[in-house]
PDB file of C-alpha atoms in Angstrom:
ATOM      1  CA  UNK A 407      39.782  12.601   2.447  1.00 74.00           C
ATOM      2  CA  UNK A 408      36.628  13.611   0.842  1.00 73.00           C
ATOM      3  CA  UNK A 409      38.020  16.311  -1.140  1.00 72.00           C
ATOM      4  CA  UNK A 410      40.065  14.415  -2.470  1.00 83.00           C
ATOM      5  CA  UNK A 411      37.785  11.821  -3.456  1.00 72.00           C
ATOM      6  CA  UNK A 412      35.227  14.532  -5.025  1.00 79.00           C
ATOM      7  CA  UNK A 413      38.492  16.496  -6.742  1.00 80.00           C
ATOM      8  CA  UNK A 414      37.423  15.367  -9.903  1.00 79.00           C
ATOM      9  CA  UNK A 415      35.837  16.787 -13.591  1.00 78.00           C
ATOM     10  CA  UNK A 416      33.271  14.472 -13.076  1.00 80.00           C
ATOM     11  CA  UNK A 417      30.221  13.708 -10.274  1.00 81.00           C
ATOM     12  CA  UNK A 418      31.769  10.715  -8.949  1.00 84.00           C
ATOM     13  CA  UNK A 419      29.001   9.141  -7.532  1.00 83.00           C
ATOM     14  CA  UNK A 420      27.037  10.612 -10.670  1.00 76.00           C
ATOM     15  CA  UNK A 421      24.555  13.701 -10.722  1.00 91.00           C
ATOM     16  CA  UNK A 422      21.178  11.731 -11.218  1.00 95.00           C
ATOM     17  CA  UNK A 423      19.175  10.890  -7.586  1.00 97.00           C
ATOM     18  CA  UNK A 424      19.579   7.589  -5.696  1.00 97.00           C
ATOM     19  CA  UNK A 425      17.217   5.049  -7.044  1.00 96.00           C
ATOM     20  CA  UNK A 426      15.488   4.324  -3.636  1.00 98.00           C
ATOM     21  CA  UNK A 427      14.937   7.549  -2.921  1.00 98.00           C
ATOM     22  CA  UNK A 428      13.863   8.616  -6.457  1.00 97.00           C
ATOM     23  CA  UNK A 429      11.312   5.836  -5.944  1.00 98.00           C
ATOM     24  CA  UNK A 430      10.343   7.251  -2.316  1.00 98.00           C
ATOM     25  CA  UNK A 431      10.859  10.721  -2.439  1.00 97.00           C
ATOM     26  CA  UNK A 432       7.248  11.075  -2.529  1.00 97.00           C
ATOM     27  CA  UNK A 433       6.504   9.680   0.616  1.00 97.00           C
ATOM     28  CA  UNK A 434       8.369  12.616   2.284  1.00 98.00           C
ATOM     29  CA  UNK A 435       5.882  15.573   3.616  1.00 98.00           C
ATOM     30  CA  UNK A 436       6.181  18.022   1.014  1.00 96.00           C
ATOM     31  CA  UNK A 437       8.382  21.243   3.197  1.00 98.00           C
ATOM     32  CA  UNK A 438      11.721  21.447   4.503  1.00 98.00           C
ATOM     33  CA  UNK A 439      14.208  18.586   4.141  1.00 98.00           C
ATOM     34  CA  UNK A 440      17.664  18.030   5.898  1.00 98.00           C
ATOM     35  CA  UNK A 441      20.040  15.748   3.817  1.00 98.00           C
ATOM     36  CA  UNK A 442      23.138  14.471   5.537  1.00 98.00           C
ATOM     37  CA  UNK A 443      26.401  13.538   4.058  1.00 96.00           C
ATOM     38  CA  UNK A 444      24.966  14.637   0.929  1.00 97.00           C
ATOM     39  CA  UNK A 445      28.196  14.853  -1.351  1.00 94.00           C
ATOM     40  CA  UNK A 446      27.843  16.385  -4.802  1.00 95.00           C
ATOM     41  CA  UNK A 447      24.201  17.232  -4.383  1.00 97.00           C
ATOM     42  CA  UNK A 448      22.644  14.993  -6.641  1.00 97.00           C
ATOM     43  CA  UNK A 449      19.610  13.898  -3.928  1.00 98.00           C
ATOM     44  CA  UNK A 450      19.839  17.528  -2.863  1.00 98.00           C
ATOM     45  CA  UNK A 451      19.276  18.937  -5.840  1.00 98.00           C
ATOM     46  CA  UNK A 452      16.866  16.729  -6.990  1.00 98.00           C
ATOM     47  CA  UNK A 453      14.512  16.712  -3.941  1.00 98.00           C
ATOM     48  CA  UNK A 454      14.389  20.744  -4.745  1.00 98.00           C
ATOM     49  CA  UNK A 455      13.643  19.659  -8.049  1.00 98.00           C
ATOM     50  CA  UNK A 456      10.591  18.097  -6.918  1.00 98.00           C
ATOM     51  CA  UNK A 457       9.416  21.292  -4.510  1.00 98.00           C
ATOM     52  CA  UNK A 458      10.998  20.613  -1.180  1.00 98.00           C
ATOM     53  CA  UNK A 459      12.653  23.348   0.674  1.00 98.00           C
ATOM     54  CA  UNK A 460      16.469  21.495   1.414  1.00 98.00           C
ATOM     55  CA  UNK A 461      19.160  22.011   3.255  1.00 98.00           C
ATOM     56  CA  UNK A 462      22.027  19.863   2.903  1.00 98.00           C
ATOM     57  CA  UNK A 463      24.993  19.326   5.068  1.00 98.00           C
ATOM     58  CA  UNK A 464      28.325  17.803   3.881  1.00 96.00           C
ATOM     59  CA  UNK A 465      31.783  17.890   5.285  1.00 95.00           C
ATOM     60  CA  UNK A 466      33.565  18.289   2.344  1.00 94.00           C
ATOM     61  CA  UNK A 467      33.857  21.842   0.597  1.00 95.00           C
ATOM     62  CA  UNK A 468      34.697  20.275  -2.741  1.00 94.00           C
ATOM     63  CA  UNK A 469      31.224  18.082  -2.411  1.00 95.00           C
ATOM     64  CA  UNK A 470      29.957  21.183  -1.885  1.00 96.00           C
ATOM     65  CA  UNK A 471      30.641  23.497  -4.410  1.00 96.00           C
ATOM     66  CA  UNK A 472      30.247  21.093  -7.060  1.00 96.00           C
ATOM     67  CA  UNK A 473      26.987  20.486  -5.505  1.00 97.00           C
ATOM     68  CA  UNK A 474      25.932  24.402  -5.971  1.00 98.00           C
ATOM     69  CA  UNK A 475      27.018  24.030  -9.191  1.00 97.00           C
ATOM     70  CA  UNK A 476      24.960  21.535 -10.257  1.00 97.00           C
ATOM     71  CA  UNK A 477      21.982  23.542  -8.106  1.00 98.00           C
ATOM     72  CA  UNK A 478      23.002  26.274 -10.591  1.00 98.00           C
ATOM     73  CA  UNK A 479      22.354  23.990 -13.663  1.00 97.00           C
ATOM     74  CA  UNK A 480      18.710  22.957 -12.578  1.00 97.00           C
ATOM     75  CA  UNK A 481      17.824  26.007 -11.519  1.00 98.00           C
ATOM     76  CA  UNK A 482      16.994  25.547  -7.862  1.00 98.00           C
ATOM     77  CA  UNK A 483      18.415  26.673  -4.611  1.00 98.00           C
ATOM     78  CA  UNK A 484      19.579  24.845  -2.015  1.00 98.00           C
ATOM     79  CA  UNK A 485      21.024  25.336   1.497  1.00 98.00           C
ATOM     80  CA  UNK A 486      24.467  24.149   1.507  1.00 98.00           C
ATOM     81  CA  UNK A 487      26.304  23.477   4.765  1.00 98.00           C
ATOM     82  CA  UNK A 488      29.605  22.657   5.398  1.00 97.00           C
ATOM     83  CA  UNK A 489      30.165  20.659   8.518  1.00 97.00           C
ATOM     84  CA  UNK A 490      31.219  17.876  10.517  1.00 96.00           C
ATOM     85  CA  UNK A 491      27.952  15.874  11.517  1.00 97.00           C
ATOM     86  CA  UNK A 492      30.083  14.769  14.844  1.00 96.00           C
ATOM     87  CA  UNK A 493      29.285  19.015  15.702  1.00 96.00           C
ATOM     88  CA  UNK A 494      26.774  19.636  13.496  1.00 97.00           C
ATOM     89  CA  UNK A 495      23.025  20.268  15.536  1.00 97.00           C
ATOM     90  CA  UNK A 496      19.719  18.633  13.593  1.00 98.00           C
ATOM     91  CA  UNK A 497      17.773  21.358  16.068  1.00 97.00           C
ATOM     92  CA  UNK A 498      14.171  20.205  17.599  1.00 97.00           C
ATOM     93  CA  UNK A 499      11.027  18.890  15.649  1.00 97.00           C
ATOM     94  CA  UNK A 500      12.252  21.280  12.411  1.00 97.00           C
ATOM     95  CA  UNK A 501      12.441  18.973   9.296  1.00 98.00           C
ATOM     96  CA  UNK A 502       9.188  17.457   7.447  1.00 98.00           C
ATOM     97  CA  UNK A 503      11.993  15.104   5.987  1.00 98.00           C
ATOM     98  CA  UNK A 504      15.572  13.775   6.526  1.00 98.00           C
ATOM     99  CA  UNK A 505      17.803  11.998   3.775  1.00 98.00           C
ATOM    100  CA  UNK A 506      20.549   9.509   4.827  1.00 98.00           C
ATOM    101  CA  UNK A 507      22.207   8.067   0.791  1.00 98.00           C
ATOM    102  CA  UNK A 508      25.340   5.920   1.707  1.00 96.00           C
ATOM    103  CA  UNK A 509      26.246   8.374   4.588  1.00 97.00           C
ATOM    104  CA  UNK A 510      28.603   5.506   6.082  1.00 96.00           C
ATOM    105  CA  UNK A 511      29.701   6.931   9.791  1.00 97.00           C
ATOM    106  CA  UNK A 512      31.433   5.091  12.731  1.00 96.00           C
ATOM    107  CA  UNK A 513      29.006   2.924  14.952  1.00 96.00           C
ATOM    108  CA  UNK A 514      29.004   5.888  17.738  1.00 96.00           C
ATOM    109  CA  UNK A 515      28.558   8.966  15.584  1.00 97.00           C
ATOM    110  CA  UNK A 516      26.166   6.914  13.980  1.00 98.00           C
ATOM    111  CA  UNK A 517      23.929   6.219  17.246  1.00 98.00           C
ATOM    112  CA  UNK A 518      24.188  10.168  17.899  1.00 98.00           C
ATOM    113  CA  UNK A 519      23.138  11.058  14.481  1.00 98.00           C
ATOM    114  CA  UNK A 520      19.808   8.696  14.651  1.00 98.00           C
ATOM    115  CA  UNK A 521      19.077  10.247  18.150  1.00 98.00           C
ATOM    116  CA  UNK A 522      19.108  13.545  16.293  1.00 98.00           C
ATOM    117  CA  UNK A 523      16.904  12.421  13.416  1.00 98.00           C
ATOM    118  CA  UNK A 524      14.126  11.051  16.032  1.00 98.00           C
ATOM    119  CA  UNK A 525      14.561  14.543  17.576  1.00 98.00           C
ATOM    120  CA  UNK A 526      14.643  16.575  14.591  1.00 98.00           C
ATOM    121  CA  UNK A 527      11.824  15.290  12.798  1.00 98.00           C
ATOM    122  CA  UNK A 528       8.431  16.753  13.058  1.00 98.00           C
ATOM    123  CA  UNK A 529       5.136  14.734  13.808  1.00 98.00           C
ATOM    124  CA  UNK A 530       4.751  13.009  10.597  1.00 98.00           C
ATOM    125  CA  UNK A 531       7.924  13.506   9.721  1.00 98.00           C
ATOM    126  CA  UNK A 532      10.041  11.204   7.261  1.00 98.00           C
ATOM    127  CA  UNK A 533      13.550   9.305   7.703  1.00 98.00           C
ATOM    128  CA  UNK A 534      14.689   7.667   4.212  1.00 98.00           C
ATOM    129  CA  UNK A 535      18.166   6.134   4.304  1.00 98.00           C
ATOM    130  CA  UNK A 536      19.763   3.790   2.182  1.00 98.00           C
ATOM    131  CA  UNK A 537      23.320   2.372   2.883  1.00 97.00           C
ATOM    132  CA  UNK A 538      25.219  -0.901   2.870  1.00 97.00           C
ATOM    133  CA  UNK A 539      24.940  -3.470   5.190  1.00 98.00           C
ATOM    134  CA  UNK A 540      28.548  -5.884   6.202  1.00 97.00           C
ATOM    135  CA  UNK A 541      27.620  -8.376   3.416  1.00 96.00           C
ATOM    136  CA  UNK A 542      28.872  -5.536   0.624  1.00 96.00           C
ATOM    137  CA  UNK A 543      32.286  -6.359   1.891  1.00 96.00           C
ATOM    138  CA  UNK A 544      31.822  -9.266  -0.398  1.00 94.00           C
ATOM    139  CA  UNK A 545      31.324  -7.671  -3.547  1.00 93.00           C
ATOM    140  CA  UNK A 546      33.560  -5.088  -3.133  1.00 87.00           C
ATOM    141  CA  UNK A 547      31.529  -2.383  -5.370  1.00 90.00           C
ATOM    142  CA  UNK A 548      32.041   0.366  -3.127  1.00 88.00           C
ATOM    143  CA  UNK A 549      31.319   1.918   0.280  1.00 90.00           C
ATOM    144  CA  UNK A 550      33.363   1.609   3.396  1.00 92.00           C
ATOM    145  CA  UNK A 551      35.556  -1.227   4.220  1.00 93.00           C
ATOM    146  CA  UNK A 552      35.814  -0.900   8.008  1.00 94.00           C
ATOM    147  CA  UNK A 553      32.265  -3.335   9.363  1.00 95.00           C
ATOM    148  CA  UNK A 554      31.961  -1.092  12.005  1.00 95.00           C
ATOM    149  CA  UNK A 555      30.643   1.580   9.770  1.00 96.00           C
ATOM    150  CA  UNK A 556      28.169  -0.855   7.473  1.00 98.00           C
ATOM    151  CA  UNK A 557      24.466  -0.915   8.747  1.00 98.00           C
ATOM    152  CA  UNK A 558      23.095  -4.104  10.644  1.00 97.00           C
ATOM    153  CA  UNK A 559      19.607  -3.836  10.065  1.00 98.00           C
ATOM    154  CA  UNK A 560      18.951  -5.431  13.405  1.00 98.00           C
ATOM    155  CA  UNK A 561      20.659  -2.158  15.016  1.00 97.00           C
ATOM    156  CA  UNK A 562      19.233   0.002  13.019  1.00 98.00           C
ATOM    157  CA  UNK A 563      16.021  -0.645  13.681  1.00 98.00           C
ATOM    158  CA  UNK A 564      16.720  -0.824  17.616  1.00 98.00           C
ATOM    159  CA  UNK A 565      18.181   2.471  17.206  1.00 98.00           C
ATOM    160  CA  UNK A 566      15.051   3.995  15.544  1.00 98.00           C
ATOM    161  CA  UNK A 567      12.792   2.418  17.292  1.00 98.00           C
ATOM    162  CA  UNK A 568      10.901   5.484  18.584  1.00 98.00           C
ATOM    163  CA  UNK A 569      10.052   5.644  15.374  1.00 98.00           C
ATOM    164  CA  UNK A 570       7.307   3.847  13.017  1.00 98.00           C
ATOM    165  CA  UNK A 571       8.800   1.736  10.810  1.00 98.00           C
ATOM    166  CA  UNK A 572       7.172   1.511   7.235  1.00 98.00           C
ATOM    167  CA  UNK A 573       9.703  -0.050   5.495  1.00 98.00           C
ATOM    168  CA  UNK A 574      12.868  -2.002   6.445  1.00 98.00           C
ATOM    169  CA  UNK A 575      14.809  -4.201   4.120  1.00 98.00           C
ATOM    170  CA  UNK A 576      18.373  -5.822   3.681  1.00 98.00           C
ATOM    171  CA  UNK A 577      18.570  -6.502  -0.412  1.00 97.00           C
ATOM    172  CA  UNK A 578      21.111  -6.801  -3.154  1.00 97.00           C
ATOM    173  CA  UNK A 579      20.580  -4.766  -5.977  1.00 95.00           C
ATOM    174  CA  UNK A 580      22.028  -2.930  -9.047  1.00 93.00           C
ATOM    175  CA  UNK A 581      23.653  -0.414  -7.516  1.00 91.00           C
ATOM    176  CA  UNK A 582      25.175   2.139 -10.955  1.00 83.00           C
ATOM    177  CA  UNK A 583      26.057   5.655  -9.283  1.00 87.00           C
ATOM    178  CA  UNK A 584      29.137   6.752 -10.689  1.00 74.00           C
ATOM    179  CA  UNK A 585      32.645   5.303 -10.593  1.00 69.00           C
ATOM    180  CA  UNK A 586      32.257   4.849  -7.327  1.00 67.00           C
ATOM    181  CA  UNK A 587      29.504   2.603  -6.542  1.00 72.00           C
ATOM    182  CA  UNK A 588      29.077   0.566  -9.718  1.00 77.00           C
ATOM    183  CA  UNK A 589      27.713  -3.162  -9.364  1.00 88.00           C
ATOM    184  CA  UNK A 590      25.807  -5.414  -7.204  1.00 94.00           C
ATOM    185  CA  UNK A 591      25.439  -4.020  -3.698  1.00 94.00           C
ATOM    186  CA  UNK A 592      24.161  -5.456  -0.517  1.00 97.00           C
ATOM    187  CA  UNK A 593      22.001  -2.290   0.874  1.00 98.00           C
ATOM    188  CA  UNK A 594      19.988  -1.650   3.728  1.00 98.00           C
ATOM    189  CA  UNK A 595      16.591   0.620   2.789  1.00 98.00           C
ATOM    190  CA  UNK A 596      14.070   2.649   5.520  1.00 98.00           C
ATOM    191  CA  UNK A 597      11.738   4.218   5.573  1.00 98.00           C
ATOM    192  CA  UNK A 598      10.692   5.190   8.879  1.00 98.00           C
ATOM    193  CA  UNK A 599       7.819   8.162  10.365  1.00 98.00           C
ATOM    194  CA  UNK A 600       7.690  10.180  13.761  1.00 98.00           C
TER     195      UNK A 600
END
């Protein structure tokens, strides 16, 4: 499905950052950086940008390679990695940062994946993740439609609760990233430390 979706001339979801994490990014210990579901790379490539050493996993080879293309363009390498997060293995206390942008998974996946991030993370590490929560199925601007794969920021924070917290907030905002996500959205945003 993905390819599909990214099989386009165009970024779809646009080629500049996402604003929360352009607006965070520098609260993320400056090293190595894992971001998941990253699409098109355009929080990959901008978090290398800035000096981090990334590594970005997506399923979609499409994503991908228009992601290394846009890489190209900036000038900056990134590690690009195609695979399935259901198989894919965060490893132990390795990242100084991980980046979750509208990476929308099914409730159980999702559970496994947050496991992995407290796991993953080094002391001090950072988890920034920005998604939408149920009440988006109201406007309709883009994301998942199944509720089951929105983020309840009650669960969320249960979930991640071995971690600290800094910031935790269900908002609507602006939300102009491409075609795809283009209006008011009802998001979720974390920021949370090992």
């Amino acid at each position: 499905m993905w390819d599909d979706v990214y099989n386009a001339e165009h970024y779809v979801y646009g080629s500049e950052p996402n604003e929360f994490l352009r607006a965070h990014s520098a609260e993320l210990p400056l090293g190595r950086v894992l971001c998941i579901g990253d699409g098109e790379g355009r929080n990959s490539v901008y978090l290398a940008r800035q000096g981090y050493q990334v590594t970005a996993v997506d399923l979609s080879a499409v994503g991908i390679a228009k992601a290394k293309k846009l890489a190209a363009q900036y000038g900056v390498n990134v590690d690009y990695i195609q695979a399935d997060l259901a198989d894919f293995s965060f490893g132990n206390k390795q990242w100084d940062g991980i980046v979750s942008i509208f990476c929308h998974l099914p409730a159980v996946l999702r559970k496994r994946v947050h496991q992995q991030v407290i796991d993953s993370l080094k002391p001090g590490g950072v988890f920034l993740l920005e998604g939408y929560t149920p009440r988006q199925l109201q406007f309709g601007t883009g994301g998942p439609k199944a509720v089951e794969m929105l983020l309840d920021k009650d669960e969320v924070a249960s979930e991640l609760a071995a971690l600290n917290i800094l910031h935790l907030q269900a908002l609507d905002r602006q939300v102009i990233e491409g075609v795809k996500h283009t209006g008011t959205g009802a998001v979720l945003q974390l920021l949370a430390q090992k």
